[in-house]
CSV table of C-alpha atoms in Angstrom, one decimal:
chain,number,residue,atom,x,y,z
A,29,UNK,CA,0.1,0.4,0.0
A,30,UNK,CA,1.5,3.0,-0.8
A,31,UNK,CA,1.5,6.5,1.4
A,32,UNK,CA,2.6,9.2,1.2
A,33,UNK,CA,3.9,11.3,4.5
A,34,UNK,CA,4.2,15.3,5.1
A,35,UNK,CA,6.1,17.2,6.7
A,36,UNK,CA,7.6,20.9,7.1
A,37,UNK,CA,7.1,23.7,8.6
A,38,UNK,CA,2.9,25.9,8.9
A,39,UNK,CA,4.2,29.1,9.4
A,40,UNK,CA,7.1,30.7,7.2
A,41,UNK,CA,7.3,34.5,7.6
A,42,UNK,CA,7.0,36.9,4.4
A,43,UNK,CA,9.7,37.2,1.8
A,44,UNK,CA,10.9,33.7,3.4
A,45,UNK,CA,11.2,29.9,1.8
A,46,UNK,CA,8.6,27.7,2.3
A,47,UNK,CA,9.6,23.8,2.2
A,48,UNK,CA,8.0,21.3,2.7
A,49,UNK,CA,8.6,17.4,2.5
A,50,UNK,CA,7.1,14.1,0.7
A,51,UNK,CA,8.1,10.5,2.3
A,52,UNK,CA,7.0,7.9,-0.2
A,53,UNK,CA,6.5,4.3,1.0
A,54,UNK,CA,5.2,1.5,-0.8
A,55,UNK,CA,7.2,3.2,-4.4
A,56,UNK,CA,10.4,4.6,-5.6
A,57,UNK,CA,10.3,7.6,-6.2
A,58,UNK,CA,12.4,7.1,-9.8
A,59,UNK,CA,9.6,5.2,-10.9
A,60,UNK,CA,9.1,5.2,-14.3
A,61,UNK,CA,5.7,5.0,-13.8
A,62,UNK,CA,4.4,7.8,-11.4
A,63,UNK,CA,5.0,11.7,-11.7
A,64,UNK,CA,5.8,13.5,-7.8
A,65,UNK,CA,3.2,16.7,-7.4
A,66,UNK,CA,2.8,19.5,-5.6
A,67,UNK,CA,-0.6,21.2,-5.2
A,68,UNK,CA,-1.9,23.8,-2.5
A,69,UNK,CA,-5.9,24.6,-2.5
A,70,UNK,CA,-6.6,28.1,-0.6
A,71,UNK,CA,-10.8,29.7,-0.8
A,72,UNK,CA,-9.4,31.8,-3.4
A,73,UNK,CA,-7.4,29.8,-5.7
A,74,UNK,CA,-9.3,26.5,-5.4
A,75,UNK,CA,-7.0,23.0,-6.1
A,76,UNK,CA,-3.4,25.0,-8.1
A,77,UNK,CA,-1.5,22.0,-9.4
A,78,UNK,CA,1.9,23.8,-9.0
A,79,UNK,CA,4.6,21.1,-10.6
A,80,UNK,CA,5.4,17.6,-10.4
A,81,UNK,CA,9.4,16.5,-11.1
A,82,UNK,CA,9.5,12.4,-12.2
A,83,UNK,CA,11.7,9.7,-14.0
A,84,UNK,CA,11.5,8.8,-17.1
A,85,UNK,CA,15.7,8.1,-18.0
A,86,UNK,CA,16.3,11.5,-16.0
A,87,UNK,CA,14.5,13.5,-14.5
A,88,UNK,CA,12.5,15.9,-15.2
A,89,UNK,CA,10.3,18.7,-13.8
A,90,UNK,CA,7.5,20.3,-14.7
A,91,UNK,CA,6.0,24.0,-13.6
A,92,UNK,CA,3.1,25.9,-13.4
A,93,UNK,CA,3.8,29.3,-14.1
A,94,UNK,CA,2.2,30.9,-11.6
A,95,UNK,CA,4.9,29.8,-9.2
A,96,UNK,CA,8.2,29.5,-12.3
A,97,UNK,CA,10.2,31.3,-11.5
A,98,UNK,CA,10.0,30.4,-7.5
A,99,UNK,CA,9.2,27.0,-6.7
A,100,UNK,CA,11.7,23.5,-6.5
A,101,UNK,CA,10.5,20.3,-7.0
A,102,UNK,CA,13.4,18.0,-6.2
A,103,UNK,CA,13.5,14.2,-5.7
A,104,UNK,CA,16.0,12.3,-3.3
A,105,UNK,CA,16.9,8.7,-4.1
A,106,UNK,CA,18.3,7.7,-1.0
A,107,UNK,CA,15.7,9.2,0.7
A,108,UNK,CA,12.9,8.1,-1.5
A,109,UNK,CA,10.9,11.5,-1.2
A,110,UNK,CA,10.2,14.4,-2.6
A,111,UNK,CA,10.3,17.5,-1.0
A,112,UNK,CA,8.4,21.8,-2.3
A,113,UNK,CA,10.6,24.8,-2.2
A,114,UNK,CA,8.7,28.6,-2.8
A,115,UNK,CA,11.1,30.8,-2.7
A,116,UNK,CA,9.9,34.6,-1.3
A,117,UNK,CA,7.2,34.3,-0.2
A,118,UNK,CA,3.6,36.6,0.5
A,119,UNK,CA,0.4,36.4,2.4
A,120,UNK,CA,-1.1,35.4,-1.4
A,121,UNK,CA,0.7,31.7,-0.8
A,122,UNK,CA,-1.5,31.2,1.7
A,123,UNK,CA,-2.7,27.4,1.8
A,124,UNK,CA,-3.3,23.4,2.9
A,125,UNK,CA,-0.1,22.3,0.5
A,126,UNK,CA,-0.9,18.0,-1.0
A,127,UNK,CA,1.9,16.2,-2.5
A,128,UNK,CA,0.7,13.7,-4.9
A,129,UNK,CA,1.6,10.7,-6.7
A,130,UNK,CA,0.7,11.1,-10.9
A,131,UNK,CA,0.1,6.9,-12.1
A,132,UNK,CA,0.6,7.3,-15.3
A,133,UNK,CA,-2.2,3.6,-16.0
A,134,UNK,CA,-2.8,1.8,-18.7
A,135,UNK,CA,-6.3,1.7,-20.5
A,136,UNK,CA,-7.4,0.2,-24.4
A,137,UNK,CA,-3.9,0.5,-25.3
A,138,UNK,CA,-3.3,4.1,-23.8
A,139,UNK,CA,-1.7,5.8,-21.3
A,140,UNK,CA,-3.4,8.2,-18.5
A,141,UNK,CA,-3.1,10.4,-15.9
A,142,UNK,CA,-4.3,9.7,-11.9
A,143,UNK,CA,-3.7,11.3,-8.6
A,144,UNK,CA,-4.1,8.2,-7.1
A,145,UNK,CA,-1.9,8.7,-4.0
A,146,UNK,CA,-2.1,12.2,-1.4
A,147,UNK,CA,-0.6,13.3,1.1
A,148,UNK,CA,-2.2,14.2,4.7
A,149,UNK,CA,-2.2,17.5,3.4
A,150,UNK,CA,0.0,21.3,5.4
A,151,UNK,CA,-1.8,24.0,6.7
A,152,UNK,CA,1.3,26.8,5.7
A,153,UNK,CA,0.1,30.1,6.2
A,154,UNK,CA,2.5,33.0,5.6
A,155,UNK,CA,2.9,35.9,8.4
A,156,UNK,CA,4.9,38.0,9.8
B,17,UNK,CA,-3.6,26.5,-19.4
B,18,UNK,CA,-7.3,25.1,-20.4
B,19,UNK,CA,-10.2,25.7,-17.6
B,20,UNK,CA,-12.1,23.3,-16.0
B,21,UNK,CA,-15.9,24.8,-15.8
B,22,UNK,CA,-18.6,22.2,-13.4
B,23,UNK,CA,-21.7,23.0,-12.6
B,24,UNK,CA,-24.4,23.6,-11.0
B,25,UNK,CA,-21.5,25.0,-8.3
B,26,UNK,CA,-24.0,23.2,-5.5
B,27,UNK,CA,-26.6,21.1,-5.1
B,28,UNK,CA,-28.8,19.6,-2.5
B,29,UNK,CA,-29.9,16.7,-2.6
B,30,UNK,CA,-31.3,13.5,-0.5
B,31,UNK,CA,-30.9,9.9,-0.1
B,32,UNK,CA,-31.2,6.9,-3.0
B,33,UNK,CA,-31.4,9.9,-5.5
B,34,UNK,CA,-29.7,10.1,-8.5
B,35,UNK,CA,-27.3,12.4,-9.5
B,36,UNK,CA,-25.1,14.1,-12.0
B,37,UNK,CA,-22.5,17.0,-12.1
B,38,UNK,CA,-21.5,17.4,-15.4
B,39,UNK,CA,-17.5,19.3,-16.6
B,40,UNK,CA,-17.1,21.5,-19.5
B,41,UNK,CA,-13.8,22.4,-20.7
B,42,UNK,CA,-12.5,24.9,-22.3
B,43,UNK,CA,-11.1,23.0,-25.5
B,44,UNK,CA,-10.4,19.1,-26.9
B,45,UNK,CA,-9.7,16.5,-23.5
B,46,UNK,CA,-10.3,13.9,-25.0
B,47,UNK,CA,-10.7,11.8,-22.4
B,48,UNK,CA,-8.4,12.9,-20.1
B,49,UNK,CA,-10.4,13.6,-17.2
B,50,UNK,CA,-11.0,13.0,-13.9
B,51,UNK,CA,-12.7,13.1,-10.8
B,52,UNK,CA,-12.5,12.9,-6.8
B,53,UNK,CA,-14.4,13.6,-4.3
B,54,UNK,CA,-13.0,15.7,-0.9
B,55,UNK,CA,-14.8,16.0,2.0
B,56,UNK,CA,-13.7,18.4,5.6
B,57,UNK,CA,-10.2,18.4,6.4
B,58,UNK,CA,-9.3,15.7,3.7
B,59,UNK,CA,-7.4,15.2,1.0
B,60,UNK,CA,-9.1,14.3,-2.3
B,61,UNK,CA,-9.3,11.3,-3.8
B,62,UNK,CA,-9.3,9.3,-6.7
B,63,UNK,CA,-13.0,8.5,-8.1
B,64,UNK,CA,-12.4,8.6,-11.8
B,65,UNK,CA,-10.2,8.6,-14.3
B,66,UNK,CA,-9.8,8.3,-18.2
B,67,UNK,CA,-13.6,10.3,-18.2
B,68,UNK,CA,-14.9,6.6,-17.2
B,69,UNK,CA,-12.6,4.5,-16.2
B,70,UNK,CA,-13.5,3.5,-12.0
B,71,UNK,CA,-10.4,3.5,-9.8
B,72,UNK,CA,-10.1,0.9,-7.3
B,73,UNK,CA,-12.6,0.3,-4.3
B,74,UNK,CA,-15.0,3.1,-6.0
B,75,UNK,CA,-18.3,2.1,-5.3
B,76,UNK,CA,-19.8,1.1,-8.6
B,77,UNK,CA,-22.4,3.8,-8.0
B,78,UNK,CA,-20.4,5.8,-9.2
B,79,UNK,CA,-19.5,6.5,-12.5
B,80,UNK,CA,-18.7,9.3,-15.8
B,81,UNK,CA,-19.0,9.6,-18.3
B,82,UNK,CA,-18.2,12.2,-22.1
B,83,UNK,CA,-14.9,13.0,-24.1
B,84,UNK,CA,-14.1,15.9,-26.1
B,85,UNK,CA,-14.8,18.9,-23.9
B,86,UNK,CA,-18.4,17.5,-21.7
B,87,UNK,CA,-18.1,15.4,-19.7
B,88,UNK,CA,-20.3,14.4,-16.2
B,89,UNK,CA,-20.4,12.5,-13.7
B,90,UNK,CA,-23.3,10.3,-12.4
B,91,UNK,CA,-23.9,9.1,-8.4
B,92,UNK,CA,-26.9,6.0,-9.3
B,93,UNK,CA,-28.4,6.3,-6.1
B,94,UNK,CA,-26.6,8.5,-2.9
B,95,UNK,CA,-25.6,7.2,-0.3
B,96,UNK,CA,-25.1,9.2,3.4
B,97,UNK,CA,-21.4,9.3,2.2
B,98,UNK,CA,-20.9,10.7,-0.5
B,99,UNK,CA,-22.5,13.9,0.9
B,100,UNK,CA,-19.1,15.5,-0.3
B,101,UNK,CA,-17.8,17.9,-2.5
B,102,UNK,CA,-16.1,16.9,-6.4
B,103,UNK,CA,-13.7,18.0,-9.1
B,104,UNK,CA,-13.0,16.7,-12.3
B,105,UNK,CA,-9.6,17.6,-13.6
B,106,UNK,CA,-7.6,17.7,-17.3
B,107,UNK,CA,-4.2,15.7,-17.5
B,108,UNK,CA,-4.4,16.9,-21.0
B,109,UNK,CA,-1.7,19.5,-20.5
B,110,UNK,CA,0.0,21.2,-18.2
B,111,UNK,CA,-0.3,23.2,-16.3
B,112,UNK,CA,-3.4,20.5,-15.4
B,113,UNK,CA,-5.8,21.9,-13.9
B,114,UNK,CA,-9.4,21.6,-11.0
B,115,UNK,CA,-12.7,23.2,-12.1
B,116,UNK,CA,-14.0,24.7,-9.1
B,117,UNK,CA,-16.0,22.6,-7.8
B,118,UNK,CA,-19.8,20.9,-6.1
B,119,UNK,CA,-20.7,21.0,-3.0
B,120,UNK,CA,-23.4,17.5,-3.2
B,121,UNK,CA,-26.0,18.5,0.3
B,122,UNK,CA,-28.0,17.0,1.9
B,123,UNK,CA,-31.8,18.0,1.1
């Protein structure tokens, strides 16, 4: 059974860096059939995909334009986890942050992605 | 970005009712459409992927249909545990995007 366990601070000061980690059990961060993803949720923005890291012979990243330039998602193969760093945070970055596995699923000869395993969520408040 | 629009935004229904939620994409996403259920204080739960495939462990009263730009989630006979917020999400292209949600409440 795959599980994701999030850790990191719930309070970050404006202009500082938000750092969260997602520990994976039951799967590998180097899996060729998954993308390791961060999503956040706030009343103003709803569910917002932030980005992902995935391994397909080499490592790739995709990021949302809304946070591009401020975000880094890094896999750590030695610890089997992945992390989120969001720089220069403002109160608008206040949200519940989730990590998720976006798994590639074969359906009728094609492959589709579905976020089938989620972390427990971390409420992050940006405030001085 | 692909915009996902759900309707209705909220819905009141009774146990054993049949309920349908609609999701429209701003461009053709073929069948790259997922549905999630979220309860207060919990992470979203994947119900349906590839527009109509039931995720393992999800009751068969949930079903999805559609392709292209128009999709539906149907709950054939509402159970008390189904009262929650439902989201669609496109997996066709990045940035992956979600609908704004449909809150299903008890009548």
